[in-house]
PDB file with one MODEL, atoms N, CA, C and O in Angstrom:
MODEL        1
ATOM      1  N   VAL A   1      10.375  -2.183  13.314  1.00  0.00           N
ATOM      2  CA  VAL A   1       8.883  -1.856  13.299  1.00  0.00           C
ATOM      3  C   VAL A   1       8.158  -3.225  13.814  1.00  0.00           C
ATOM      4  O   VAL A   1       8.306  -4.350  13.337  1.00  0.00           O
ATOM      5  N   ASP A   2       7.486  -2.905  14.710  1.00  0.00           N
ATOM      6  CA  ASP A   2       6.623  -3.997  15.264  1.00  0.00           C
ATOM      7  C   ASP A   2       5.352  -4.325  14.339  1.00  0.00           C
ATOM      8  O   ASP A   2       4.377  -3.574  14.300  1.00  0.00           O
ATOM      9  N   LEU A   3       5.449  -5.507  13.601  1.00  0.00           N
ATOM     10  CA  LEU A   3       4.173  -5.684  12.901  1.00  0.00           C
ATOM     11  C   LEU A   3       3.421  -6.788  13.220  1.00  0.00           C
ATOM     12  O   LEU A   3       2.713  -7.310  12.359  1.00  0.00           O
ATOM     13  N   SER A   4       3.482  -7.248  14.423  1.00  0.00           N
ATOM     14  CA  SER A   4       2.893  -8.221  15.213  1.00  0.00           C
ATOM     15  C   SER A   4       1.164  -8.024  15.043  1.00  0.00           C
ATOM     16  O   SER A   4       0.327  -8.925  15.091  1.00  0.00           O
ATOM     17  N   HIS A   5       0.931  -6.578  14.833  1.00  0.00           N
ATOM     18  CA  HIS A   5      -0.636  -6.574  14.972  1.00  0.00           C
ATOM     19  C   HIS A   5      -0.887  -5.886  13.872  1.00  0.00           C
ATOM     20  O   HIS A   5      -1.795  -5.056  13.928  1.00  0.00           O
ATOM     21  N   ALA A   6      -0.063  -6.086  12.477  1.00  0.00           N
ATOM     22  CA  ALA A   6      -0.673  -5.661  11.353  1.00  0.00           C
ATOM     23  C   ALA A   6      -1.537  -6.459  10.535  1.00  0.00           C
ATOM     24  O   ALA A   6      -1.408  -7.681  10.602  1.00  0.00           O
ATOM     25  N   GLN A   7      -2.583  -5.856   9.612  1.00  0.00           N
ATOM     26  CA  GLN A   7      -3.511  -6.464   9.140  1.00  0.00           C
ATOM     27  C   GLN A   7      -3.900  -5.813   7.882  1.00  0.00           C
ATOM     28  O   GLN A   7      -4.020  -4.588   7.865  1.00  0.00           O
ATOM     29  N   SER A   8      -4.122  -6.563   6.759  1.00  0.00           N
ATOM     30  CA  SER A   8      -4.646  -6.063   5.615  1.00  0.00           C
ATOM     31  C   SER A   8      -6.027  -5.511   5.902  1.00  0.00           C
ATOM     32  O   SER A   8      -6.801  -6.025   6.709  1.00  0.00           O
ATOM     33  N   ARG A   9      -6.301  -4.341   5.124  1.00  0.00           N
ATOM     34  CA  ARG A   9      -7.514  -3.624   5.192  1.00  0.00           C
ATOM     35  C   ARG A   9      -8.260  -3.870   3.795  1.00  0.00           C
ATOM     36  O   ARG A   9      -7.583  -3.799   2.770  1.00  0.00           O
ATOM     37  N   SER A  10      -9.567  -4.143   3.718  1.00  0.00           N
ATOM     38  CA  SER A  10     -10.562  -4.065   2.513  1.00  0.00           C
ATOM     39  C   SER A  10     -10.603  -2.743   2.233  1.00  0.00           C
ATOM     40  O   SER A  10     -10.321  -1.826   3.004  1.00  0.00           O
ATOM     41  N   VAL A  11     -11.016  -2.655   0.942  1.00  0.00           N
ATOM     42  CA  VAL A  11     -11.366  -1.194   0.414  1.00  0.00           C
ATOM     43  C   VAL A  11     -12.777  -0.732   1.011  1.00  0.00           C
ATOM     44  O   VAL A  11     -13.014   0.459   1.209  1.00  0.00           O
ATOM     45  N   GLU A  12     -13.669  -1.714   1.277  1.00  0.00           N
ATOM     46  CA  GLU A  12     -14.924  -1.419   2.013  1.00  0.00           C
ATOM     47  C   GLU A  12     -14.858  -0.867   3.404  1.00  0.00           C
ATOM     48  O   GLU A  12     -15.748  -0.233   3.971  1.00  0.00           O
ATOM     49  N   GLN A  13     -13.222  -1.325   4.061  1.00  0.00           N
ATOM     50  CA  GLN A  13     -13.123  -0.492   5.400  1.00  0.00           C
ATOM     51  C   GLN A  13     -12.597   0.814   5.415  1.00  0.00           C
ATOM     52  O   GLN A  13     -12.244   1.353   6.464  1.00  0.00           O
ATOM     53  N   LEU A  14     -12.522   1.364   4.287  1.00  0.00           N
ATOM     54  CA  LEU A  14     -12.080   2.867   3.972  1.00  0.00           C
ATOM     55  C   LEU A  14     -13.421   3.587   4.043  1.00  0.00           C
ATOM     56  O   LEU A  14     -14.520   3.117   3.746  1.00  0.00           O
ATOM     57  N   VAL A  15     -13.138   4.809   4.488  1.00  0.00           N
ATOM     58  CA  VAL A  15     -14.409   5.785   4.532  1.00  0.00           C
ATOM     59  C   VAL A  15     -13.756   7.235   3.953  1.00  0.00           C
ATOM     60  O   VAL A  15     -12.615   7.691   4.018  1.00  0.00           O
ATOM     61  N   ASN A  16     -14.968   7.731   3.377  1.00  0.00           N
ATOM     62  CA  ASN A  16     -14.565   9.208   2.836  1.00  0.00           C
ATOM     63  C   ASN A  16     -13.506   9.141   1.699  1.00  0.00           C
ATOM     64  O   ASN A  16     -12.601   9.971   1.604  1.00  0.00           O
ATOM     65  N   LEU A  17     -13.661   8.199   0.925  1.00  0.00           N
ATOM     66  CA  LEU A  17     -12.700   8.168  -0.171  1.00  0.00           C
ATOM     67  C   LEU A  17     -12.737   9.259  -1.220  1.00  0.00           C
ATOM     68  O   LEU A  17     -11.713   9.463  -1.873  1.00  0.00           O
ATOM     69  N   ASP A  18     -13.774   9.942  -1.429  1.00  0.00           N
ATOM     70  CA  ASP A  18     -13.980  11.001  -2.334  1.00  0.00           C
ATOM     71  C   ASP A  18     -13.330  12.308  -1.862  1.00  0.00           C
ATOM     72  O   ASP A  18     -13.073  13.221  -2.646  1.00  0.00           O
ATOM     73  N   ALA A  19     -13.036  12.364  -0.350  1.00  0.00           N
ATOM     74  CA  ALA A  19     -12.597  13.662  -0.002  1.00  0.00           C
ATOM     75  C   ALA A  19     -10.983  13.326   0.573  1.00  0.00           C
ATOM     76  O   ALA A  19     -10.295  14.195   1.109  1.00  0.00           O
ATOM     77  N   ALA A  20     -10.584  12.093   0.384  1.00  0.00           N
ATOM     78  CA  ALA A  20      -9.220  11.827   0.700  1.00  0.00           C
ATOM     79  C   ALA A  20      -8.044  11.812  -0.318  1.00  0.00           C
ATOM     80  O   ALA A  20      -8.374  11.506  -1.464  1.00  0.00           O
ATOM     81  N   GLN A  21      -6.907  12.051  -0.131  1.00  0.00           N
ATOM     82  CA  GLN A  21      -6.071  11.728  -1.236  1.00  0.00           C
ATOM     83  C   GLN A  21      -5.119  10.558  -0.504  1.00  0.00           C
ATOM     84  O   GLN A  21      -4.271  10.675   0.380  1.00  0.00           O
ATOM     85  N   ILE A  22      -5.584   9.432  -1.199  1.00  0.00           N
ATOM     86  CA  ILE A  22      -4.834   8.124  -0.778  1.00  0.00           C
ATOM     87  C   ILE A  22      -3.840   7.345  -1.801  1.00  0.00           C
ATOM     88  O   ILE A  22      -4.001   7.557  -3.003  1.00  0.00           O
ATOM     89  N   ILE A  23      -3.086   6.686  -1.489  1.00  0.00           N
ATOM     90  CA  ILE A  23      -2.264   5.760  -2.201  1.00  0.00           C
ATOM     91  C   ILE A  23      -2.727   4.375  -1.741  1.00  0.00           C
ATOM     92  O   ILE A  23      -2.621   4.074  -0.552  1.00  0.00           O
ATOM     93  N   VAL A  24      -3.276   3.455  -2.702  1.00  0.00           N
ATOM     94  CA  VAL A  24      -3.674   2.177  -2.075  1.00  0.00           C
ATOM     95  C   VAL A  24      -3.093   1.024  -3.192  1.00  0.00           C
ATOM     96  O   VAL A  24      -3.006   1.136  -4.415  1.00  0.00           O
ATOM     97  N   ALA A  25      -2.804   0.108  -2.494  1.00  0.00           N
ATOM     98  CA  ALA A  25      -1.937  -1.035  -3.213  1.00  0.00           C
ATOM     99  C   ALA A  25      -3.111  -1.995  -3.657  1.00  0.00           C
ATOM    100  O   ALA A  25      -3.545  -2.731  -2.771  1.00  0.00           O
ATOM    101  N   LEU A  26      -3.622  -2.077  -4.778  1.00  0.00           N
ATOM    102  CA  LEU A  26      -4.920  -3.088  -4.970  1.00  0.00           C
ATOM    103  C   LEU A  26      -4.441  -4.225  -5.765  1.00  0.00           C
ATOM    104  O   LEU A  26      -3.517  -3.995  -6.546  1.00  0.00           O
ATOM    105  N   SER A  27      -4.879  -5.319  -5.702  1.00  0.00           N
ATOM    106  CA  SER A  27      -4.906  -6.571  -6.248  1.00  0.00           C
ATOM    107  C   SER A  27      -5.761  -6.470  -7.777  1.00  0.00           C
ATOM    108  O   SER A  27      -6.575  -5.568  -7.978  1.00  0.00           O
ATOM    109  N   PRO A  28      -5.499  -7.348  -8.629  1.00  0.00           N
ATOM    110  CA  PRO A  28      -6.018  -6.960  -9.871  1.00  0.00           C
ATOM    111  C   PRO A  28      -7.666  -7.039  -9.618  1.00  0.00           C
ATOM    112  O   PRO A  28      -8.352  -6.191 -10.189  1.00  0.00           O
ATOM    113  N   ALA A  29      -8.335  -8.061  -8.753  1.00  0.00           N
ATOM    114  CA  ALA A  29      -9.531  -8.130  -8.533  1.00  0.00           C
ATOM    115  C   ALA A  29     -10.049  -6.813  -7.980  1.00  0.00           C
ATOM    116  O   ALA A  29     -11.073  -6.318  -8.450  1.00  0.00           O
ATOM    117  N   ALA A  30      -9.483  -6.325  -7.157  1.00  0.00           N
ATOM    118  CA  ALA A  30      -9.848  -4.931  -6.433  1.00  0.00           C
ATOM    119  C   ALA A  30      -9.795  -3.876  -7.299  1.00  0.00           C
ATOM    120  O   ALA A  30     -10.604  -2.970  -7.099  1.00  0.00           O
ATOM    121  N   LYS A  31      -8.997  -3.774  -8.256  1.00  0.00           N
ATOM    122  CA  LYS A  31      -8.772  -2.777  -9.336  1.00  0.00           C
ATOM    123  C   LYS A  31     -10.232  -2.755  -9.939  1.00  0.00           C
ATOM    124  O   LYS A  31     -10.809  -1.678 -10.088  1.00  0.00           O
ATOM    125  N   LYS A  32     -10.799  -3.904 -10.270  1.00  0.00           N
ATOM    126  CA  LYS A  32     -12.061  -3.975 -11.029  1.00  0.00           C
ATOM    127  C   LYS A  32     -13.218  -3.573 -10.279  1.00  0.00           C
ATOM    128  O   LYS A  32     -14.236  -3.165 -10.837  1.00  0.00           O
ATOM    129  N   ALA A  33     -13.087  -3.685  -8.905  1.00  0.00           N
ATOM    130  CA  ALA A  33     -14.371  -3.701  -8.075  1.00  0.00           C
ATOM    131  C   ALA A  33     -14.170  -1.954  -7.598  1.00  0.00           C
ATOM    132  O   ALA A  33     -15.191  -1.276  -7.485  1.00  0.00           O
ATOM    133  N   PHE A  34     -12.956  -1.398  -7.372  1.00  0.00           N
ATOM    134  CA  PHE A  34     -12.856  -0.157  -6.829  1.00  0.00           C
ATOM    135  C   PHE A  34     -12.862   1.094  -7.519  1.00  0.00           C
ATOM    136  O   PHE A  34     -11.821   1.326  -8.134  1.00  0.00           O
ATOM    137  N   PRO A  35     -13.707   1.914  -7.577  1.00  0.00           N
ATOM    138  CA  PRO A  35     -14.058   3.035  -8.576  1.00  0.00           C
ATOM    139  C   PRO A  35     -12.892   3.880  -8.112  1.00  0.00           C
ATOM    140  O   PRO A  35     -12.479   3.949  -6.955  1.00  0.00           O
ATOM    141  N   LYS A  36     -12.369   4.577  -9.278  1.00  0.00           N
ATOM    142  CA  LYS A  36     -11.345   5.503  -9.106  1.00  0.00           C
ATOM    143  C   LYS A  36     -12.126   6.851  -8.677  1.00  0.00           C
ATOM    144  O   LYS A  36     -13.284   7.115  -8.999  1.00  0.00           O
ATOM    145  N   PRO A  37     -11.340   7.585  -7.955  1.00  0.00           N
ATOM    146  CA  PRO A  37     -11.860   9.037  -7.581  1.00  0.00           C
ATOM    147  C   PRO A  37     -11.771   9.862  -8.807  1.00  0.00           C
ATOM    148  O   PRO A  37     -11.101   9.594  -9.804  1.00  0.00           O
ATOM    149  N   THR A  38     -12.474  10.826  -8.631  1.00  0.00           N
ATOM    150  CA  THR A  38     -12.441  11.442  -9.985  1.00  0.00           C
ATOM    151  C   THR A  38     -11.193  12.512 -10.398  1.00  0.00           C
ATOM    152  O   THR A  38     -11.097  12.973 -11.536  1.00  0.00           O
ATOM    153  N   LYS A  39     -10.350  12.801  -9.413  1.00  0.00           N
ATOM    154  CA  LYS A  39      -9.142  13.456  -9.578  1.00  0.00           C
ATOM    155  C   LYS A  39      -8.025  12.490  -8.882  1.00  0.00           C
ATOM    156  O   LYS A  39      -7.776  12.519  -7.676  1.00  0.00           O
ATOM    157  N   ALA A  40      -7.498  11.775  -9.666  1.00  0.00           N
ATOM    158  CA  ALA A  40      -6.287  10.928  -9.292  1.00  0.00           C
ATOM    159  C   ALA A  40      -5.260  10.549 -10.171  1.00  0.00           C
ATOM    160  O   ALA A  40      -5.472  10.441 -11.379  1.00  0.00           O
ATOM    161  N   VAL A  41      -4.042  10.313  -9.603  1.00  0.00           N
ATOM    162  CA  VAL A  41      -3.116   9.804 -10.261  1.00  0.00           C
ATOM    163  C   VAL A  41      -2.923   8.432  -9.826  1.00  0.00           C
ATOM    164  O   VAL A  41      -2.934   8.156  -8.626  1.00  0.00           O
ATOM    165  N   CYS A  42      -2.746   7.551 -10.730  1.00  0.00           N
ATOM    166  CA  CYS A  42      -2.902   5.843 -10.174  1.00  0.00           C
ATOM    167  C   CYS A  42      -1.601   5.365 -10.630  1.00  0.00           C
ATOM    168  O   CYS A  42      -1.085   5.363 -11.748  1.00  0.00           O
ATOM    169  N   LEU A  43      -1.162   4.925  -9.394  1.00  0.00           N
ATOM    170  CA  LEU A  43       0.097   4.019  -9.535  1.00  0.00           C
ATOM    171  C   LEU A  43      -0.069   2.911  -9.219  1.00  0.00           C
ATOM    172  O   LEU A  43      -0.655   2.626  -8.174  1.00  0.00           O
ATOM    173  N   ASP A  44       0.425   1.986 -10.074  1.00  0.00           N
ATOM    174  CA  ASP A  44       0.451   0.565  -9.902  1.00  0.00           C
ATOM    175  C   ASP A  44       1.584  -0.069  -9.059  1.00  0.00           C
ATOM    176  O   ASP A  44       2.683  -0.349  -9.538  1.00  0.00           O
ATOM    177  N   TRP A  45       1.247  -0.267  -7.816  1.00  0.00           N
ATOM    178  CA  TRP A  45       2.337  -0.825  -6.837  1.00  0.00           C
ATOM    179  C   TRP A  45       1.871  -2.399  -6.507  1.00  0.00           C
ATOM    180  O   TRP A  45       1.728  -2.798  -5.352  1.00  0.00           O
ATOM    181  N   SER A  46       1.719  -2.983  -7.331  1.00  0.00           N
ATOM    182  CA  SER A  46       1.197  -4.375  -7.033  1.00  0.00           C
ATOM    183  C   SER A  46       2.156  -5.044  -6.156  1.00  0.00           C
ATOM    184  O   SER A  46       3.352  -4.973  -6.440  1.00  0.00           O
ATOM    185  N   LEU A  47       1.757  -5.699  -5.098  1.00  0.00           N
ATOM    186  CA  LEU A  47       2.513  -6.502  -4.430  1.00  0.00           C
ATOM    187  C   LEU A  47       1.681  -7.547  -3.570  1.00  0.00           C
ATOM    188  O   LEU A  47       0.542  -7.294  -3.177  1.00  0.00           O
ATOM    189  N   PRO A  48       2.371  -8.798  -3.299  1.00  0.00           N
ATOM    190  CA  PRO A  48       1.686  -9.715  -2.719  1.00  0.00           C
ATOM    191  C   PRO A  48       1.104  -9.343  -1.287  1.00  0.00           C
ATOM    192  O   PRO A  48       1.823  -8.642  -0.576  1.00  0.00           O
ATOM    193  N   ASP A  49      -0.054  -9.722  -0.831  1.00  0.00           N
ATOM    194  CA  ASP A  49      -0.789  -9.625   0.305  1.00  0.00           C
ATOM    195  C   ASP A  49       0.039 -10.438   1.338  1.00  0.00           C
ATOM    196  O   ASP A  49       0.108 -11.664   1.250  1.00  0.00           O
ATOM    197  N   PRO A  50       0.660  -9.744   2.309  1.00  0.00           N
ATOM    198  CA  PRO A  50       1.318 -10.642   3.311  1.00  0.00           C
ATOM    199  C   PRO A  50       0.363 -11.313   4.282  1.00  0.00           C
ATOM    200  O   PRO A  50       0.798 -12.236   4.971  1.00  0.00           O
ATOM    201  N   SER A  51      -0.849 -10.944   4.391  1.00  0.00           N
ATOM    202  CA  SER A  51      -1.825 -11.561   5.412  1.00  0.00           C
ATOM    203  C   SER A  51      -2.014 -12.945   4.785  1.00  0.00           C
ATOM    204  O   SER A  51      -2.516 -13.840   5.466  1.00  0.00           O
ATOM    205  N   THR A  52      -1.615 -13.176   3.450  1.00  0.00           N
ATOM    206  CA  THR A  52      -2.281 -14.638   2.896  1.00  0.00           C
ATOM    207  C   THR A  52      -1.103 -15.600   3.065  1.00  0.00           C
ATOM    208  O   THR A  52      -1.231 -16.796   2.805  1.00  0.00           O
ATOM    209  N   VAL A  53      -0.086 -15.131   3.453  1.00  0.00           N
ATOM    210  CA  VAL A  53       1.248 -16.024   3.681  1.00  0.00           C
ATOM    211  C   VAL A  53       0.932 -17.018   4.868  1.00  0.00           C
ATOM    212  O   VAL A  53       0.352 -16.775   5.926  1.00  0.00           O
ATOM    213  N   THR A  54       1.435 -18.127   4.436  1.00  0.00           N
ATOM    214  CA  THR A  54       1.207 -19.219   5.456  1.00  0.00           C
ATOM    215  C   THR A  54       2.783 -19.758   5.738  1.00  0.00           C
ATOM    216  O   THR A  54       3.792 -19.563   5.061  1.00  0.00           O
ATOM    217  N   GLY A  55       2.628 -20.431   6.865  1.00  0.00           N
ATOM    218  CA  GLY A  55       4.099 -21.114   7.384  1.00  0.00           C
ATOM    219  C   GLY A  55       4.239 -20.624   8.559  1.00  0.00           C
ATOM    220  O   GLY A  55       3.252 -20.322   9.230  1.00  0.00           O
ATOM    221  N   SER A  56       5.601 -20.450   9.041  1.00  0.00           N
ATOM    222  CA  SER A  56       6.366 -20.107  10.445  1.00  0.00           C
ATOM    223  C   SER A  56       5.868 -18.710  10.721  1.00  0.00           C
ATOM    224  O   SER A  56       5.330 -18.021   9.854  1.00  0.00           O
ATOM    225  N   ASP A  57       6.059 -18.344  11.892  1.00  0.00           N
ATOM    226  CA  ASP A  57       5.889 -16.937  12.278  1.00  0.00           C
ATOM    227  C   ASP A  57       6.757 -16.106  11.493  1.00  0.00           C
ATOM    228  O   ASP A  57       6.412 -15.056  10.950  1.00  0.00           O
ATOM    229  N   GLU A  58       8.209 -16.764  11.447  1.00  0.00           N
ATOM    230  CA  GLU A  58       9.493 -15.849  10.561  1.00  0.00           C
ATOM    231  C   GLU A  58       8.921 -15.787   9.325  1.00  0.00           C
ATOM    232  O   GLU A  58       8.836 -14.680   8.793  1.00  0.00           O
ATOM    233  N   GLU A  59       8.528 -16.713   8.788  1.00  0.00           N
ATOM    234  CA  GLU A  59       7.875 -16.571   7.275  1.00  0.00           C
ATOM    235  C   GLU A  59       7.051 -15.367   7.180  1.00  0.00           C
ATOM    236  O   GLU A  59       7.324 -14.420   6.443  1.00  0.00           O
ATOM    237  N   LYS A  60       5.924 -15.442   8.033  1.00  0.00           N
ATOM    238  CA  LYS A  60       4.714 -14.411   7.991  1.00  0.00           C
ATOM    239  C   LYS A  60       5.542 -13.017   8.188  1.00  0.00           C
ATOM    240  O   LYS A  60       5.555 -12.105   7.361  1.00  0.00           O
ATOM    241  N   ARG A  61       6.145 -13.024   9.280  1.00  0.00           N
ATOM    242  CA  ARG A  61       7.142 -11.853   9.584  1.00  0.00           C
ATOM    243  C   ARG A  61       7.766 -11.079   8.274  1.00  0.00           C
ATOM    244  O   ARG A  61       7.610  -9.922   7.884  1.00  0.00           O
ATOM    245  N   ALA A  62       8.441 -12.041   7.813  1.00  0.00           N
ATOM    246  CA  ALA A  62       9.125 -11.707   6.561  1.00  0.00           C
ATOM    247  C   ALA A  62       8.354 -11.061   5.282  1.00  0.00           C
ATOM    248  O   ALA A  62       8.718 -10.175   4.509  1.00  0.00           O
ATOM    249  N   ALA A  63       7.204 -11.796   5.338  1.00  0.00           N
ATOM    250  CA  ALA A  63       6.345 -11.439   4.237  1.00  0.00           C
ATOM    251  C   ALA A  63       5.992  -9.630   4.559  1.00  0.00           C
ATOM    252  O   ALA A  63       6.112  -8.711   3.749  1.00  0.00           O
ATOM    253  N   TYR A  64       5.583  -9.561   5.858  1.00  0.00           N
ATOM    254  CA  TYR A  64       5.322  -8.214   6.085  1.00  0.00           C
ATOM    255  C   TYR A  64       6.130  -7.332   6.017  1.00  0.00           C
ATOM    256  O   TYR A  64       5.730  -6.245   5.601  1.00  0.00           O
ATOM    257  N   GLU A  65       7.581  -7.489   6.407  1.00  0.00           N
ATOM    258  CA  GLU A  65       8.703  -6.813   6.263  1.00  0.00           C
ATOM    259  C   GLU A  65       9.004  -6.498   4.919  1.00  0.00           C
ATOM    260  O   GLU A  65       9.428  -5.381   4.623  1.00  0.00           O
ATOM    261  N   SER A  66       8.792  -7.532   3.943  1.00  0.00           N
ATOM    262  CA  SER A  66       9.023  -7.271   2.542  1.00  0.00           C
ATOM    263  C   SER A  66       8.227  -6.297   1.894  1.00  0.00           C
ATOM    264  O   SER A  66       8.625  -5.431   1.116  1.00  0.00           O
ATOM    265  N   ALA A  67       6.832  -6.550   2.356  1.00  0.00           N
ATOM    266  CA  ALA A  67       5.694  -5.250   1.740  1.00  0.00           C
ATOM    267  C   ALA A  67       6.135  -4.030   2.387  1.00  0.00           C
ATOM    268  O   ALA A  67       6.129  -2.959   1.781  1.00  0.00           O
ATOM    269  N   TYR A  68       6.476  -4.131   3.460  1.00  0.00           N
ATOM    270  CA  TYR A  68       6.677  -2.732   4.109  1.00  0.00           C
ATOM    271  C   TYR A  68       8.021  -1.995   3.757  1.00  0.00           C
ATOM    272  O   TYR A  68       8.201  -0.796   3.968  1.00  0.00           O
ATOM    273  N   GLN A  69       8.869  -2.777   3.240  1.00  0.00           N
ATOM    274  CA  GLN A  69      10.215  -2.104   2.443  1.00  0.00           C
ATOM    275  C   GLN A  69       9.939  -1.886   1.119  1.00  0.00           C
ATOM    276  O   GLN A  69      10.719  -1.120   0.552  1.00  0.00           O
ATOM    277  N   PHE A  70       9.019  -2.360   0.452  1.00  0.00           N
ATOM    278  CA  PHE A  70       8.922  -2.146  -1.011  1.00  0.00           C
ATOM    279  C   PHE A  70       7.913  -0.980  -0.968  1.00  0.00           C
ATOM    280  O   PHE A  70       7.979  -0.200  -1.918  1.00  0.00           O
ATOM    281  N   LEU A  71       6.861  -0.704   0.116  1.00  0.00           N
ATOM    282  CA  LEU A  71       5.972   0.501   0.134  1.00  0.00           C
ATOM    283  C   LEU A  71       6.935   1.701   0.504  1.00  0.00           C
ATOM    284  O   LEU A  71       6.820   2.804  -0.029  1.00  0.00           O
ATOM    285  N   HIS A  72       7.809   1.432   1.373  1.00  0.00           N
ATOM    286  CA  HIS A  72       8.778   2.537   1.959  1.00  0.00           C
ATOM    287  C   HIS A  72       9.647   3.000   0.884  1.00  0.00           C
ATOM    288  O   HIS A  72       9.849   4.211   0.789  1.00  0.00           O
ATOM    289  N   GLU A  73      10.236   2.113  -0.013  1.00  0.00           N
ATOM    290  CA  GLU A  73      11.062   2.517  -1.172  1.00  0.00           C
ATOM    291  C   GLU A  73      10.179   3.622  -2.146  1.00  0.00           C
ATOM    292  O   GLU A  73      10.484   4.702  -2.652  1.00  0.00           O
ATOM    293  N   HIS A  74       8.842   2.738  -2.147  1.00  0.00           N
ATOM    294  CA  HIS A  74       8.372   3.517  -3.408  1.00  0.00           C
ATOM    295  C   HIS A  74       7.475   4.989  -3.124  1.00  0.00           C
ATOM    296  O   HIS A  74       7.228   5.936  -3.870  1.00  0.00           O
ATOM    297  N   ILE A  75       7.128   4.714  -1.726  1.00  0.00           N
ATOM    298  CA  ILE A  75       6.735   6.083  -1.058  1.00  0.00           C
ATOM    299  C   ILE A  75       7.772   7.027  -1.042  1.00  0.00           C
ATOM    300  O   ILE A  75       7.491   8.147  -1.469  1.00  0.00           O
ATOM    301  N   SER A  76       9.130   6.776  -0.564  1.00  0.00           N
ATOM    302  CA  SER A  76      10.240   7.703  -0.572  1.00  0.00           C
ATOM    303  C   SER A  76      10.464   8.163  -1.819  1.00  0.00           C
ATOM    304  O   SER A  76      10.607   9.385  -1.837  1.00  0.00           O
ATOM    305  N   GLU A  77      10.570   7.489  -3.158  1.00  0.00           N
ATOM    306  CA  GLU A  77      10.900   7.579  -4.376  1.00  0.00           C
ATOM    307  C   GLU A  77       9.806   8.758  -4.930  1.00  0.00           C
ATOM    308  O   GLU A  77      10.164   9.646  -5.704  1.00  0.00           O
ATOM    309  N   LEU A  78       8.416   8.629  -4.414  1.00  0.00           N
ATOM    310  CA  LEU A  78       7.558   9.395  -4.964  1.00  0.00           C
ATOM    311  C   LEU A  78       7.505  10.818  -4.238  1.00  0.00           C
ATOM    312  O   LEU A  78       7.256  11.862  -4.842  1.00  0.00           O
ATOM    313  N   CYS A  79       7.762  10.736  -2.907  1.00  0.00           N
ATOM    314  CA  CYS A  79       7.941  11.946  -2.362  1.00  0.00           C
ATOM    315  C   CYS A  79       9.238  12.824  -2.684  1.00  0.00           C
ATOM    316  O   CYS A  79       9.200  14.050  -2.582  1.00  0.00           O
ATOM    317  N   ASP A  80      10.405  12.123  -3.084  1.00  0.00           N
ATOM    318  CA  ASP A  80      11.486  12.728  -3.767  1.00  0.00           C
ATOM    319  C   ASP A  80      11.227  13.300  -4.925  1.00  0.00           C
ATOM    320  O   ASP A  80      11.749  14.399  -5.113  1.00  0.00           O
ATOM    321  N   ALA A  81      10.402  12.745  -5.951  1.00  0.00           N
ATOM    322  CA  ALA A  81       9.959  13.091  -7.296  1.00  0.00           C
ATOM    323  C   ALA A  81       8.877  14.453  -7.048  1.00  0.00           C
ATOM    324  O   ALA A  81       8.942  15.420  -7.807  1.00  0.00           O
ATOM    325  N   LEU A  82       7.959  14.407  -5.988  1.00  0.00           N
ATOM    326  CA  LEU A  82       7.091  15.377  -5.809  1.00  0.00           C
ATOM    327  C   LEU A  82       7.833  16.683  -5.379  1.00  0.00           C
ATOM    328  O   LEU A  82       7.714  17.772  -5.940  1.00  0.00           O
ATOM    329  N   LEU A  83       8.459  16.462  -4.515  1.00  0.00           N
ATOM    330  CA  LEU A  83       9.258  17.404  -3.943  1.00  0.00           C
ATOM    331  C   LEU A  83      10.453  18.147  -4.879  1.00  0.00           C
ATOM    332  O   LEU A  83      10.674  19.354  -4.788  1.00  0.00           O
ATOM    333  N   SER A  84      11.042  17.431  -5.608  1.00  0.00           N
ATOM    334  CA  SER A  84      11.913  17.949  -6.570  1.00  0.00           C
ATOM    335  C   SER A  84      11.234  18.739  -7.397  1.00  0.00           C
ATOM    336  O   SER A  84      11.648  19.854  -7.715  1.00  0.00           O
ATOM    337  N   ASP A  85      10.023  18.186  -7.861  1.00  0.00           N
ATOM    338  CA  ASP A  85       9.239  18.769  -9.138  1.00  0.00           C
ATOM    339  C   ASP A  85       8.729  20.253  -8.636  1.00  0.00           C
ATOM    340  O   ASP A  85       8.651  21.143  -9.484  1.00  0.00           O
ATOM    341  N   SER A  86       8.402  20.512  -7.351  1.00  0.00           N
ATOM    342  CA  SER A  86       7.667  21.585  -6.710  1.00  0.00           C
ATOM    343  C   SER A  86       8.880  22.574  -6.560  1.00  0.00           C
ATOM    344  O   SER A  86       8.737  23.793  -6.656  1.00  0.00           O
ATOM    345  N   ILE A  87      10.002  22.002  -6.334  1.00  0.00           N
ATOM    346  CA  ILE A  87      11.435  22.949  -6.143  1.00  0.00           C
ATOM    347  C   ILE A  87      12.047  23.329  -7.457  1.00  0.00           C
ATOM    348  O   ILE A  87      12.194  24.517  -7.745  1.00  0.00           O
ATOM    349  N   GLY A  88      12.337  22.557  -8.102  1.00  0.00           N
ATOM    350  CA  GLY A  88      12.903  22.895  -9.368  1.00  0.00           C
ATOM    351  C   GLY A  88      12.135  23.263 -10.662  1.00  0.00           C
ATOM    352  O   GLY A  88      12.753  23.536 -11.691  1.00  0.00           O
TER     353      GLY A  88
ENDMDL
END
């Protein structure tokens, strides 16, 4: 996965939040500032923001890869849980 152009996005950069079903990884400060949609299941998948990592390019790449792996695992587990609930 090429993460060379990956960037974190602020909640303010997201549009149409009321109409969308979204999964957002929020920092503790953002959790206080971001209003929850009226119909939501909130999952707390807190993880460090890879855009704040300093160091070598390899260290920065590793931070993005770690965040990607974390989210990939959690999203896969969520999908498995949702699909098994709807089937079983």
